[in-house]
PDB file of N, CA and C in Angstrom:
ATOM      1  N   MET A  29       0.939  -0.702   0.445  1.00  0.00           N
ATOM      2  CA  MET A  29       0.154   0.013   0.254  1.00  0.00           C
ATOM      3  C   MET A  29       0.928   1.071   0.195  1.00  0.00           C
ATOM      4  N   ASN A  30       0.617   2.389  -1.325  1.00  0.00           N
ATOM      5  CA  ASN A  30       1.625   3.407  -0.855  1.00  0.00           C
ATOM      6  C   ASN A  30       0.914   4.034  -0.090  1.00  0.00           C
ATOM      7  N   LEU A  31       2.031   5.481  -0.181  1.00  0.00           N
ATOM      8  CA  LEU A  31       1.554   6.322   0.746  1.00  0.00           C
ATOM      9  C   LEU A  31       0.709   7.513   0.187  1.00  0.00           C
ATOM     10  N   LYS A  32      -0.263   8.137  -0.059  1.00  0.00           N
ATOM     11  CA  LYS A  32      -0.845   8.841  -0.564  1.00  0.00           C
ATOM     12  C   LYS A  32      -1.351   9.940   0.432  1.00  0.00           C
ATOM     13  N   ILE A  33      -1.333  11.644   0.089  1.00  0.00           N
ATOM     14  CA  ILE A  33      -1.251  12.600   1.585  1.00  0.00           C
ATOM     15  C   ILE A  33      -2.087  13.410   0.614  1.00  0.00           C
ATOM     16  N   ALA A  34      -2.489  14.671   0.579  1.00  0.00           N
ATOM     17  CA  ALA A  34      -3.759  15.597   0.208  1.00  0.00           C
ATOM     18  C   ALA A  34      -3.211  16.698   1.007  1.00  0.00           C
ATOM     19  N   ALA A  35      -3.710  17.465   0.419  1.00  0.00           N
ATOM     20  CA  ALA A  35      -2.934  18.723   1.140  1.00  0.00           C
ATOM     21  C   ALA A  35      -4.422  19.833   0.684  1.00  0.00           C
ATOM     22  N   ILE A  36      -4.689  20.416   1.402  1.00  0.00           N
ATOM     23  CA  ILE A  36      -6.284  21.028   1.471  1.00  0.00           C
ATOM     24  C   ILE A  36      -6.291  22.378   1.315  1.00  0.00           C
ATOM     25  N   ARG A  37      -6.498  23.892   0.806  1.00  0.00           N
ATOM     26  CA  ARG A  37      -6.685  24.518   1.362  1.00  0.00           C
ATOM     27  C   ARG A  37      -7.168  25.170   2.667  1.00  0.00           C
ATOM     28  N   SER A  38      -6.527  25.786   3.482  1.00  0.00           N
ATOM     29  CA  SER A  38      -7.075  26.296   4.538  1.00  0.00           C
ATOM     30  C   SER A  38      -8.777  26.912   4.555  1.00  0.00           C
ATOM     31  N   GLY A  39     -10.020  26.649   4.992  1.00  0.00           N
ATOM     32  CA  GLY A  39     -11.148  27.482   4.772  1.00  0.00           C
ATOM     33  C   GLY A  39     -11.458  26.743   3.528  1.00  0.00           C
ATOM     34  N   THR A  40     -11.280  25.537   3.419  1.00  0.00           N
ATOM     35  CA  THR A  40     -12.300  24.952   1.776  1.00  0.00           C
ATOM     36  C   THR A  40     -12.265  23.839   2.278  1.00  0.00           C
ATOM     37  N   ASP A  41     -13.446  23.061   1.457  1.00  0.00           N
ATOM     38  CA  ASP A  41     -13.643  21.592   1.559  1.00  0.00           C
ATOM     39  C   ASP A  41     -13.025  21.203   0.200  1.00  0.00           C
ATOM     40  N   PRO A  42     -12.788  19.433   0.932  1.00  0.00           N
ATOM     41  CA  PRO A  42     -11.778  18.284  -0.277  1.00  0.00           C
ATOM     42  C   PRO A  42     -12.866  18.804  -1.139  1.00  0.00           C
ATOM     43  N   LEU A  43     -12.218  18.436  -2.393  1.00  0.00           N
ATOM     44  CA  LEU A  43     -13.196  18.343  -3.596  1.00  0.00           C
ATOM     45  C   LEU A  43     -12.973  17.026  -4.521  1.00  0.00           C
ATOM     46  N   GLY A  44     -11.662  16.757  -4.202  1.00  0.00           N
ATOM     47  CA  GLY A  44     -11.442  15.254  -4.565  1.00  0.00           C
ATOM     48  C   GLY A  44     -11.663  13.898  -3.311  1.00  0.00           C
ATOM     49  N   LYS A  45     -11.675  12.690  -3.467  1.00  0.00           N
ATOM     50  CA  LYS A  45     -11.959  11.912  -2.573  1.00  0.00           C
ATOM     51  C   LYS A  45     -10.681  11.696  -1.525  1.00  0.00           C
ATOM     52  N   LEU A  46     -10.188  12.133  -0.384  1.00  0.00           N
ATOM     53  CA  LEU A  46      -9.475  11.684   0.340  1.00  0.00           C
ATOM     54  C   LEU A  46      -9.003  10.640   0.248  1.00  0.00           C
ATOM     55  N   PRO A  47      -7.856  10.251   0.757  1.00  0.00           N
ATOM     56  CA  PRO A  47      -6.728   9.404   0.837  1.00  0.00           C
ATOM     57  C   PRO A  47      -7.701   8.082   1.821  1.00  0.00           C
ATOM     58  N   GLU A  48      -7.858   6.799   0.783  1.00  0.00           N
ATOM     59  CA  GLU A  48      -8.547   6.029   1.533  1.00  0.00           C
ATOM     60  C   GLU A  48      -8.026   5.308   2.500  1.00  0.00           C
ATOM     61  N   ALA A  49      -8.965   5.636   3.977  1.00  0.00           N
ATOM     62  CA  ALA A  49      -8.639   5.057   5.230  1.00  0.00           C
ATOM     63  C   ALA A  49      -9.785   5.027   6.338  1.00  0.00           C
ATOM     64  N   ALA A  50      -9.505   4.286   7.200  1.00  0.00           N
ATOM     65  CA  ALA A  50     -11.232   4.488   8.104  1.00  0.00           C
ATOM     66  C   ALA A  50     -10.642   5.494   8.726  1.00  0.00           C
ATOM     67  N   PHE A  51      -9.606   5.999   9.372  1.00  0.00           N
ATOM     68  CA  PHE A  51      -9.688   7.368   9.738  1.00  0.00           C
ATOM     69  C   PHE A  51      -8.885   7.830   9.462  1.00  0.00           C
ATOM     70  N   HIS A  52      -8.688   9.590   8.959  1.00  0.00           N
ATOM     71  CA  HIS A  52      -8.203  10.455   8.622  1.00  0.00           C
ATOM     72  C   HIS A  52      -6.993  11.071   9.575  1.00  0.00           C
ATOM     73  N   ARG A  53      -5.769  11.468   9.881  1.00  0.00           N
ATOM     74  CA  ARG A  53      -5.030  11.915  10.515  1.00  0.00           C
ATOM     75  C   ARG A  53      -4.793  13.359   9.801  1.00  0.00           C
ATOM     76  N   TRP A  54      -5.082  14.586  10.421  1.00  0.00           N
ATOM     77  CA  TRP A  54      -4.314  15.621   9.829  1.00  0.00           C
ATOM     78  C   TRP A  54      -3.392  16.489  10.868  1.00  0.00           C
ATOM     79  N   LEU A  55      -2.116  16.161  10.004  1.00  0.00           N
ATOM     80  CA  LEU A  55      -1.017  16.682  11.258  1.00  0.00           C
ATOM     81  C   LEU A  55      -1.273  17.937  10.683  1.00  0.00           C
ATOM     82  N   GLU A  56      -0.348  18.147  11.973  1.00  0.00           N
ATOM     83  CA  GLU A  56      -0.300  19.487  12.818  1.00  0.00           C
ATOM     84  C   GLU A  56       0.207  20.658  12.185  1.00  0.00           C
ATOM     85  N   THR A  57       1.427  20.123  11.210  1.00  0.00           N
ATOM     86  CA  THR A  57       1.982  21.630  10.813  1.00  0.00           C
ATOM     87  C   THR A  57       1.556  21.441   8.953  1.00  0.00           C
ATOM     88  N   PRO A  58       0.931  22.849   8.788  1.00  0.00           N
ATOM     89  CA  PRO A  58       0.520  22.865   7.602  1.00  0.00           C
ATOM     90  C   PRO A  58       1.263  23.182   6.706  1.00  0.00           C
ATOM     91  N   LEU A  59       1.437  23.479   5.696  1.00  0.00           N
ATOM     92  CA  LEU A  59       2.359  23.880   4.558  1.00  0.00           C
ATOM     93  C   LEU A  59       1.616  25.183   4.071  1.00  0.00           C
ATOM     94  N   GLY A  60       2.966  25.948   4.272  1.00  0.00           N
ATOM     95  CA  GLY A  60       2.428  27.688   3.667  1.00  0.00           C
ATOM     96  C   GLY A  60       2.982  28.214   2.264  1.00  0.00           C
ATOM     97  N   CYS A  61       2.343  29.354   1.599  1.00  0.00           N
ATOM     98  CA  CYS A  61       2.629  29.321   0.530  1.00  0.00           C
ATOM     99  C   CYS A  61       4.184  30.799   1.231  1.00  0.00           C
ATOM    100  N   PRO A  62       5.262  30.389   0.737  1.00  0.00           N
ATOM    101  CA  PRO A  62       6.595  31.418   0.724  1.00  0.00           C
ATOM    102  C   PRO A  62       6.293  33.195   0.564  1.00  0.00           C
ATOM    103  N   LYS A  63       5.600  33.083  -0.968  1.00  0.00           N
ATOM    104  CA  LYS A  63       4.986  34.427  -0.744  1.00  0.00           C
ATOM    105  C   LYS A  63       3.895  34.927  -0.435  1.00  0.00           C
ATOM    106  N   CYS A  64       3.169  34.404   0.193  1.00  0.00           N
ATOM    107  CA  CYS A  64       1.229  34.991   1.015  1.00  0.00           C
ATOM    108  C   CYS A  64       1.627  34.138   2.133  1.00  0.00           C
ATOM    109  N   ASP A  65      -0.039  34.965   2.294  1.00  0.00           N
ATOM    110  CA  ASP A  65      -0.321  33.915   3.889  1.00  0.00           C
ATOM    111  C   ASP A  65      -1.063  32.992   3.606  1.00  0.00           C
ATOM    112  N   VAL A  66      -1.282  31.761   2.426  1.00  0.00           N
ATOM    113  CA  VAL A  66      -1.964  30.929   2.257  1.00  0.00           C
ATOM    114  C   VAL A  66      -1.705  29.786   2.932  1.00  0.00           C
ATOM    115  N   THR A  67      -2.259  28.729   4.089  1.00  0.00           N
ATOM    116  CA  THR A  67      -1.601  27.374   4.144  1.00  0.00           C
ATOM    117  C   THR A  67      -2.953  26.454   3.649  1.00  0.00           C
ATOM    118  N   TYR A  68      -2.421  25.496   3.562  1.00  0.00           N
ATOM    119  CA  TYR A  68      -2.350  24.350   2.896  1.00  0.00           C
ATOM    120  C   TYR A  68      -2.580  22.777   4.034  1.00  0.00           C
ATOM    121  N   ASN A  69      -3.728  22.697   4.730  1.00  0.00           N
ATOM    122  CA  ASN A  69      -3.649  21.211   5.924  1.00  0.00           C
ATOM    123  C   ASN A  69      -3.448  19.904   5.263  1.00  0.00           C
ATOM    124  N   LEU A  70      -2.738  18.996   5.533  1.00  0.00           N
ATOM    125  CA  LEU A  70      -2.321  17.971   5.076  1.00  0.00           C
ATOM    126  C   LEU A  70      -3.244  17.064   5.634  1.00  0.00           C
ATOM    127  N   VAL A  71      -3.258  16.178   5.050  1.00  0.00           N
ATOM    128  CA  VAL A  71      -4.438  15.106   4.826  1.00  0.00           C
ATOM    129  C   VAL A  71      -3.680  13.256   4.457  1.00  0.00           C
ATOM    130  N   VAL A  72      -3.945  12.580   5.895  1.00  0.00           N
ATOM    131  CA  VAL A  72      -2.892  11.114   5.511  1.00  0.00           C
ATOM    132  C   VAL A  72      -4.119   9.944   6.462  1.00  0.00           C
ATOM    133  N   ASP A  73      -3.859   8.985   5.519  1.00  0.00           N
ATOM    134  CA  ASP A  73      -4.636   7.393   6.593  1.00  0.00           C
ATOM    135  C   ASP A  73      -3.627   7.789   7.868  1.00  0.00           C
ATOM    136  N   TRP A  74      -4.605   7.470   9.063  1.00  0.00           N
ATOM    137  CA  TRP A  74      -3.981   7.152  10.124  1.00  0.00           C
ATOM    138  C   TRP A  74      -3.216   6.436  10.305  1.00  0.00           C
ATOM    139  N   ASP A  75      -3.553   5.365   9.845  1.00  0.00           N
ATOM    140  CA  ASP A  75      -2.277   4.135  10.096  1.00  0.00           C
ATOM    141  C   ASP A  75      -1.216   4.571   9.640  1.00  0.00           C
ATOM    142  N   ARG A  76      -1.242   5.254   8.688  1.00  0.00           N
ATOM    143  CA  ARG A  76       0.013   5.507   7.793  1.00  0.00           C
ATOM    144  C   ARG A  76       1.553   6.498   8.566  1.00  0.00           C
ATOM    145  N   ALA A  77       0.060   7.449   8.937  1.00  0.00           N
ATOM    146  CA  ALA A  77       0.580   8.359  10.007  1.00  0.00           C
ATOM    147  C   ALA A  77       1.184   7.903  11.528  1.00  0.00           C
ATOM    148  N   ALA A  78       0.766   6.841  11.662  1.00  0.00           N
ATOM    149  CA  ALA A  78       1.115   6.343  12.971  1.00  0.00           C
ATOM    150  C   ALA A  78       2.363   5.209  12.810  1.00  0.00           C
ATOM    151  N   ASP A  79       3.128   5.066  11.803  1.00  0.00           N
ATOM    152  CA  ASP A  79       4.257   4.459  11.488  1.00  0.00           C
ATOM    153  C   ASP A  79       5.274   4.692  11.861  1.00  0.00           C
ATOM    154  N   ARG A  80       6.214   3.981  12.307  1.00  0.00           N
ATOM    155  CA  ARG A  80       7.180   4.216  13.075  1.00  0.00           C
ATOM    156  C   ARG A  80       8.224   4.859  11.459  1.00  0.00           C
ATOM    157  N   TRP A  81       8.500   4.697  10.166  1.00  0.00           N
ATOM    158  CA  TRP A  81       8.960   4.652   9.196  1.00  0.00           C
ATOM    159  C   TRP A  81       8.301   6.807   8.700  1.00  0.00           C
ATOM    160  N   PHE A  82       7.330   7.218   9.503  1.00  0.00           N
ATOM    161  CA  PHE A  82       6.535   7.565   8.851  1.00  0.00           C
ATOM    162  C   PHE A  82       7.086   9.056   8.170  1.00  0.00           C
ATOM    163  N   ALA A  83       7.879   9.421   8.918  1.00  0.00           N
ATOM    164  CA  ALA A  83       8.834  10.706   8.840  1.00  0.00           C
ATOM    165  C   ALA A  83       9.560  10.600   7.710  1.00  0.00           C
ATOM    166  N   GLU A  84      10.612   9.890   7.498  1.00  0.00           N
ATOM    167  CA  GLU A  84      11.446   9.507   6.128  1.00  0.00           C
ATOM    168  C   GLU A  84      10.245   8.998   4.990  1.00  0.00           C
ATOM    169  N   SER A  85       9.684   8.139   5.381  1.00  0.00           N
ATOM    170  CA  SER A  85       8.638   8.421   3.728  1.00  0.00           C
ATOM    171  C   SER A  85       7.655   9.134   3.402  1.00  0.00           C
ATOM    172  N   SER A  86       7.327  10.002   3.877  1.00  0.00           N
ATOM    173  CA  SER A  86       6.548  11.137   3.532  1.00  0.00           C
ATOM    174  C   SER A  86       7.717  12.627   3.142  1.00  0.00           C
ATOM    175  N   ARG A  87       8.460  12.123   3.336  1.00  0.00           N
ATOM    176  CA  ARG A  87       9.551  13.710   3.081  1.00  0.00           C
ATOM    177  C   ARG A  87       9.154  14.332   1.440  1.00  0.00           C
ATOM    178  N   PRO A  88       9.958  12.901   0.905  1.00  0.00           N
ATOM    179  CA  PRO A  88       9.641  13.681  -0.803  1.00  0.00           C
ATOM    180  C   PRO A  88       7.821  13.996  -1.128  1.00  0.00           C
ATOM    181  N   LEU A  89       7.279  13.090  -0.813  1.00  0.00           N
ATOM    182  CA  LEU A  89       6.036  13.054  -0.995  1.00  0.00           C
ATOM    183  C   LEU A  89       5.812  14.717  -0.240  1.00  0.00           C
ATOM    184  N   ILE A  90       5.907  15.406   0.874  1.00  0.00           N
ATOM    185  CA  ILE A  90       5.558  16.854   1.432  1.00  0.00           C
ATOM    186  C   ILE A  90       6.138  17.612   0.627  1.00  0.00           C
ATOM    187  N   THR A  91       8.038  17.155   0.161  1.00  0.00           N
ATOM    188  CA  THR A  91       8.593  18.085  -0.634  1.00  0.00           C
ATOM    189  C   THR A  91       7.934  18.646  -2.528  1.00  0.00           C
ATOM    190  N   LEU A  92       7.390  17.217  -2.521  1.00  0.00           N
ATOM    191  CA  LEU A  92       5.958  17.399  -3.792  1.00  0.00           C
ATOM    192  C   LEU A  92       4.883  18.733  -3.874  1.00  0.00           C
ATOM    193  N   LEU A  93       4.488  18.034  -2.889  1.00  0.00           N
ATOM    194  CA  LEU A  93       3.303  19.255  -2.384  1.00  0.00           C
ATOM    195  C   LEU A  93       3.416  20.530  -2.275  1.00  0.00           C
ATOM    196  N   ARG A  94       4.424  20.855  -1.129  1.00  0.00           N
ATOM    197  CA  ARG A  94       5.197  22.314  -1.544  1.00  0.00           C
ATOM    198  C   ARG A  94       5.975  22.851  -2.344  1.00  0.00           C
ATOM    199  N   LYS A  95       6.049  22.203  -3.481  1.00  0.00           N
ATOM    200  CA  LYS A  95       6.673  22.865  -4.508  1.00  0.00           C
ATOM    201  C   LYS A  95       5.145  22.859  -5.587  1.00  0.00           C
ATOM    202  N   ALA A  96       4.106  22.103  -5.651  1.00  0.00           N
ATOM    203  CA  ALA A  96       3.011  22.530  -6.182  1.00  0.00           C
ATOM    204  C   ALA A  96       2.390  23.661  -5.862  1.00  0.00           C
ATOM    205  N   ILE A  97       2.388  23.928  -4.079  1.00  0.00           N
ATOM    206  CA  ILE A  97       1.560  25.323  -3.604  1.00  0.00           C
ATOM    207  C   ILE A  97       2.635  26.489  -3.807  1.00  0.00           C
ATOM    208  N   PHE A  98       3.965  26.240  -4.259  1.00  0.00           N
ATOM    209  CA  PHE A  98       4.766  27.309  -4.720  1.00  0.00           C
ATOM    210  C   PHE A  98       4.217  27.725  -5.825  1.00  0.00           C
ATOM    211  N   MET A  99       4.112  26.325  -6.545  1.00  0.00           N
ATOM    212  CA  MET A  99       3.918  26.947  -7.951  1.00  0.00           C
ATOM    213  C   MET A  99       2.170  27.707  -8.164  1.00  0.00           C
ATOM    214  N   GLY A 100       1.346  27.216  -6.949  1.00  0.00           N
ATOM    215  CA  GLY A 100       0.422  27.384  -7.315  1.00  0.00           C
ATOM    216  C   GLY A 100       0.098  29.274  -6.967  1.00  0.00           C
ATOM    217  N   HIS A 101       1.223  29.521  -6.674  1.00  0.00           N
ATOM    218  CA  HIS A 101       0.919  31.336  -6.095  1.00  0.00           C
ATOM    219  C   HIS A 101       0.878  32.112  -7.276  1.00  0.00           C
ATOM    220  N   SER A 102       1.284  31.300  -8.790  1.00  0.00           N
ATOM    221  CA  SER A 102       1.055  32.466  -9.841  1.00  0.00           C
ATOM    222  C   SER A 102      -0.302  32.130 -10.653  1.00  0.00           C
ATOM    223  N   THR A 103      -0.822  31.536 -10.265  1.00  0.00           N
ATOM    224  CA  THR A 103      -2.044  31.337 -11.011  1.00  0.00           C
ATOM    225  C   THR A 103      -3.504  32.231  -9.373  1.00  0.00           C
ATOM    226  N   ASP A 104      -2.584  32.418  -8.406  1.00  0.00           N
ATOM    227  CA  ASP A 104      -3.549  32.780  -7.048  1.00  0.00           C
ATOM    228  C   ASP A 104      -4.249  32.551  -6.510  1.00  0.00           C
ATOM    229  N   HIS A 105      -3.567  30.827  -6.174  1.00  0.00           N
ATOM    230  CA  HIS A 105      -4.153  29.719  -5.377  1.00  0.00           C
ATOM    231  C   HIS A 105      -5.400  28.993  -6.140  1.00  0.00           C
ATOM    232  N   ARG A 106      -5.708  29.071  -6.681  1.00  0.00           N
ATOM    233  CA  ARG A 106      -7.061  28.574  -7.793  1.00  0.00           C
ATOM    234  C   ARG A 106      -7.005  27.083  -7.394  1.00  0.00           C
ATOM    235  N   VAL A 107      -6.200  25.548  -6.843  1.00  0.00           N
ATOM    236  CA  VAL A 107      -6.305  24.928  -6.677  1.00  0.00           C
ATOM    237  C   VAL A 107      -6.286  24.696  -5.234  1.00  0.00           C
ATOM    238  N   THR A 108      -7.794  24.335  -4.959  1.00  0.00           N
ATOM    239  CA  THR A 108      -7.399  24.511  -3.620  1.00  0.00           C
ATOM    240  C   THR A 108      -7.595  22.719  -2.413  1.00  0.00           C
ATOM    241  N   HIS A 109      -6.736  21.639  -3.972  1.00  0.00           N
ATOM    242  CA  HIS A 109      -6.614  19.894  -3.001  1.00  0.00           C
ATOM    243  C   HIS A 109      -5.791  19.464  -4.068  1.00  0.00           C
ATOM    244  N   PHE A 110      -4.801  19.419  -3.531  1.00  0.00           N
ATOM    245  CA  PHE A 110      -3.279  18.663  -3.758  1.00  0.00           C
ATOM    246  C   PHE A 110      -3.337  17.187  -2.973  1.00  0.00           C
ATOM    247  N   GLU A 111      -2.713  16.291  -4.278  1.00  0.00           N
ATOM    248  CA  GLU A 111      -2.956  15.107  -3.173  1.00  0.00           C
ATOM    249  C   GLU A 111      -1.660  14.061  -4.604  1.00  0.00           C
ATOM    250  N   THR A 112      -0.928  13.813  -3.527  1.00  0.00           N
ATOM    251  CA  THR A 112       0.402  12.859  -3.689  1.00  0.00           C
ATOM    252  C   THR A 112       0.737  11.447  -3.555  1.00  0.00           C
ATOM    253  N   GLU A 113       1.034  10.502  -4.247  1.00  0.00           N
ATOM    254  CA  GLU A 113       1.141   9.293  -3.655  1.00  0.00           C
ATOM    255  C   GLU A 113       2.461   8.717  -4.082  1.00  0.00           C
ATOM    256  N   GLY A 114       2.946   9.948  -5.012  1.00  0.00           N
ATOM    257  CA  GLY A 114       4.398   9.159  -5.750  1.00  0.00           C
ATOM    258  C   GLY A 114       4.893  10.656  -6.800  1.00  0.00           C
ATOM    259  N   VAL A 115       4.961  10.340  -7.981  1.00  0.00           N
ATOM    260  CA  VAL A 115       5.795  11.262  -8.138  1.00  0.00           C
ATOM    261  C   VAL A 115       4.790  12.296  -8.991  1.00  0.00           C
ATOM    262  N   VAL A 116       3.231  12.193  -9.247  1.00  0.00           N
ATOM    263  CA  VAL A 116       2.409  12.843 -10.207  1.00  0.00           C
ATOM    264  C   VAL A 116       1.815  13.333  -8.559  1.00  0.00           C
ATOM    265  N   VAL A 117       1.508  15.036  -8.963  1.00  0.00           N
ATOM    266  CA  VAL A 117       0.595  15.687  -8.221  1.00  0.00           C
ATOM    267  C   VAL A 117      -0.431  16.012  -9.113  1.00  0.00           C
ATOM    268  N   LYS A 118      -1.782  15.439  -8.395  1.00  0.00           N
ATOM    269  CA  LYS A 118      -2.872  15.374  -8.756  1.00  0.00           C
ATOM    270  C   LYS A 118      -3.426  16.579  -8.316  1.00  0.00           C
ATOM    271  N   SER A 119      -3.955  17.654  -9.325  1.00  0.00           N
ATOM    272  CA  SER A 119      -4.835  19.046  -8.267  1.00  0.00           C
ATOM    273  C   SER A 119      -6.104  18.992  -8.506  1.00  0.00           C
ATOM    274  N   PHE A 120      -6.822  19.422  -7.568  1.00  0.00           N
ATOM    275  CA  PHE A 120      -8.748  20.135  -8.204  1.00  0.00           C
ATOM    276  C   PHE A 120      -8.840  21.063  -7.944  1.00  0.00           C
ATOM    277  N   THR A 121      -9.815  22.010  -8.537  1.00  0.00           N
ATOM    278  CA  THR A 121     -10.078  23.091  -8.513  1.00  0.00           C
ATOM    279  C   THR A 121     -11.449  22.941  -8.711  1.00  0.00           C
ATOM    280  N   ALA A 122     -12.103  24.086  -7.980  1.00  0.00           N
ATOM    281  CA  ALA A 122     -13.568  24.090  -8.254  1.00  0.00           C
ATOM    282  C   ALA A 122     -14.411  24.006  -9.053  1.00  0.00           C
ATOM    283  N   ALA A 123     -13.773  24.548 -10.555  1.00  0.00           N
ATOM    284  CA  ALA A 123     -14.314  24.105 -11.741  1.00  0.00           C
ATOM    285  C   ALA A 123     -14.435  22.714 -12.061  1.00  0.00           C
ATOM    286  N   ASP A 124     -13.485  22.331 -12.035  1.00  0.00           N
ATOM    287  CA  ASP A 124     -13.411  20.618 -11.697  1.00  0.00           C
ATOM    288  C   ASP A 124     -14.714  19.805 -11.461  1.00  0.00           C
ATOM    289  N   ARG A 125     -15.246  20.137 -10.263  1.00  0.00           N
ATOM    290  CA  ARG A 125     -16.324  20.091  -9.721  1.00  0.00           C
ATOM    291  C   ARG A 125     -17.474  20.161 -10.076  1.00  0.00           C
ATOM    292  N   ARG A 126     -17.696  21.301 -10.987  1.00  0.00           N
ATOM    293  CA  ARG A 126     -19.049  21.891 -11.583  1.00  0.00           C
ATOM    294  C   ARG A 126     -18.775  21.141 -12.390  1.00  0.00           C
ATOM    295  N   GLU A 127     -20.739  20.628 -12.577  1.00  0.00           N
ATOM    296  CA  GLU A 127     -21.190  20.376 -13.841  1.00  0.00           C
ATOM    297  C   GLU A 127     -21.841  21.434 -14.428  1.00  0.00           C
ATOM    298  N   VAL A 128     -21.673  20.736 -15.473  1.00  0.00           N
ATOM    299  CA  VAL A 128     -22.669  22.229 -16.974  1.00  0.00           C
ATOM    300  C   VAL A 128     -23.222  21.354 -17.037  1.00  0.00           C
ATOM    301  N   SER A 129     -24.605  22.924 -17.004  1.00  0.00           N
ATOM    302  CA  SER A 129     -25.922  22.666 -17.075  1.00  0.00           C
ATOM    303  C   SER A 129     -26.263  22.938 -18.325  1.00  0.00           C
ATOM    304  N   PRO A 130     -27.050  22.033 -19.362  1.00  0.00           N
ATOM    305  CA  PRO A 130     -27.480  22.169 -20.897  1.00  0.00           C
ATOM    306  C   PRO A 130     -28.250  23.863 -21.128  1.00  0.00           C
ATOM    307  N   LYS A 131     -28.255  24.162 -22.269  1.00  0.00           N
ATOM    308  CA  LYS A 131     -28.793  25.847 -22.360  1.00  0.00           C
ATOM    309  C   LYS A 131     -30.255  25.855 -22.244  1.00  0.00           C
ATOM    310  N   LYS A 132     -31.279  26.081 -22.168  1.00  0.00           N
ATOM    311  CA  LYS A 132     -32.447  25.937 -22.664  1.00  0.00           C
ATOM    312  C   LYS A 132     -33.017  26.869 -24.133  1.00  0.00           C
ATOM    313  N   SER A 133     -33.341  26.677 -24.518  1.00  0.00           N
ATOM    314  CA  SER A 133     -33.612  26.895 -26.065  1.00  0.00           C
ATOM    315  C   SER A 133     -34.837  27.539 -25.424  1.00  0.00           C
ATOM    316  N   SER A 134     -35.672  29.049 -25.776  1.00  0.00           N
ATOM    317  CA  SER A 134     -36.666  29.140 -25.681  1.00  0.00           C
ATOM    318  C   SER A 134     -37.436  29.507 -27.291  1.00  0.00           C
TER     319      SER A 134
END
């Protein structure tokens, strides 16, 4: 089972599914944008966060999320939910979640 970490912007709800787990743990130290005051809270599976080697196994993933948050500054932090479990960081925006309604003809 791979470690999956989600970063959710403070004050917003998760747009994607949270990591598969019976219980989630919100990590104490949020990630912040170095250029402004936006912070992202980290969510991880409780069992994986309580693992003895969590500090070492989560370090590369947290580095990827930190870089994605920094790059999101250029788009005014439009992305409110990041998720990674390897080399790729998925991003979720509010536009991804909205459904397009068909136009009614009069």
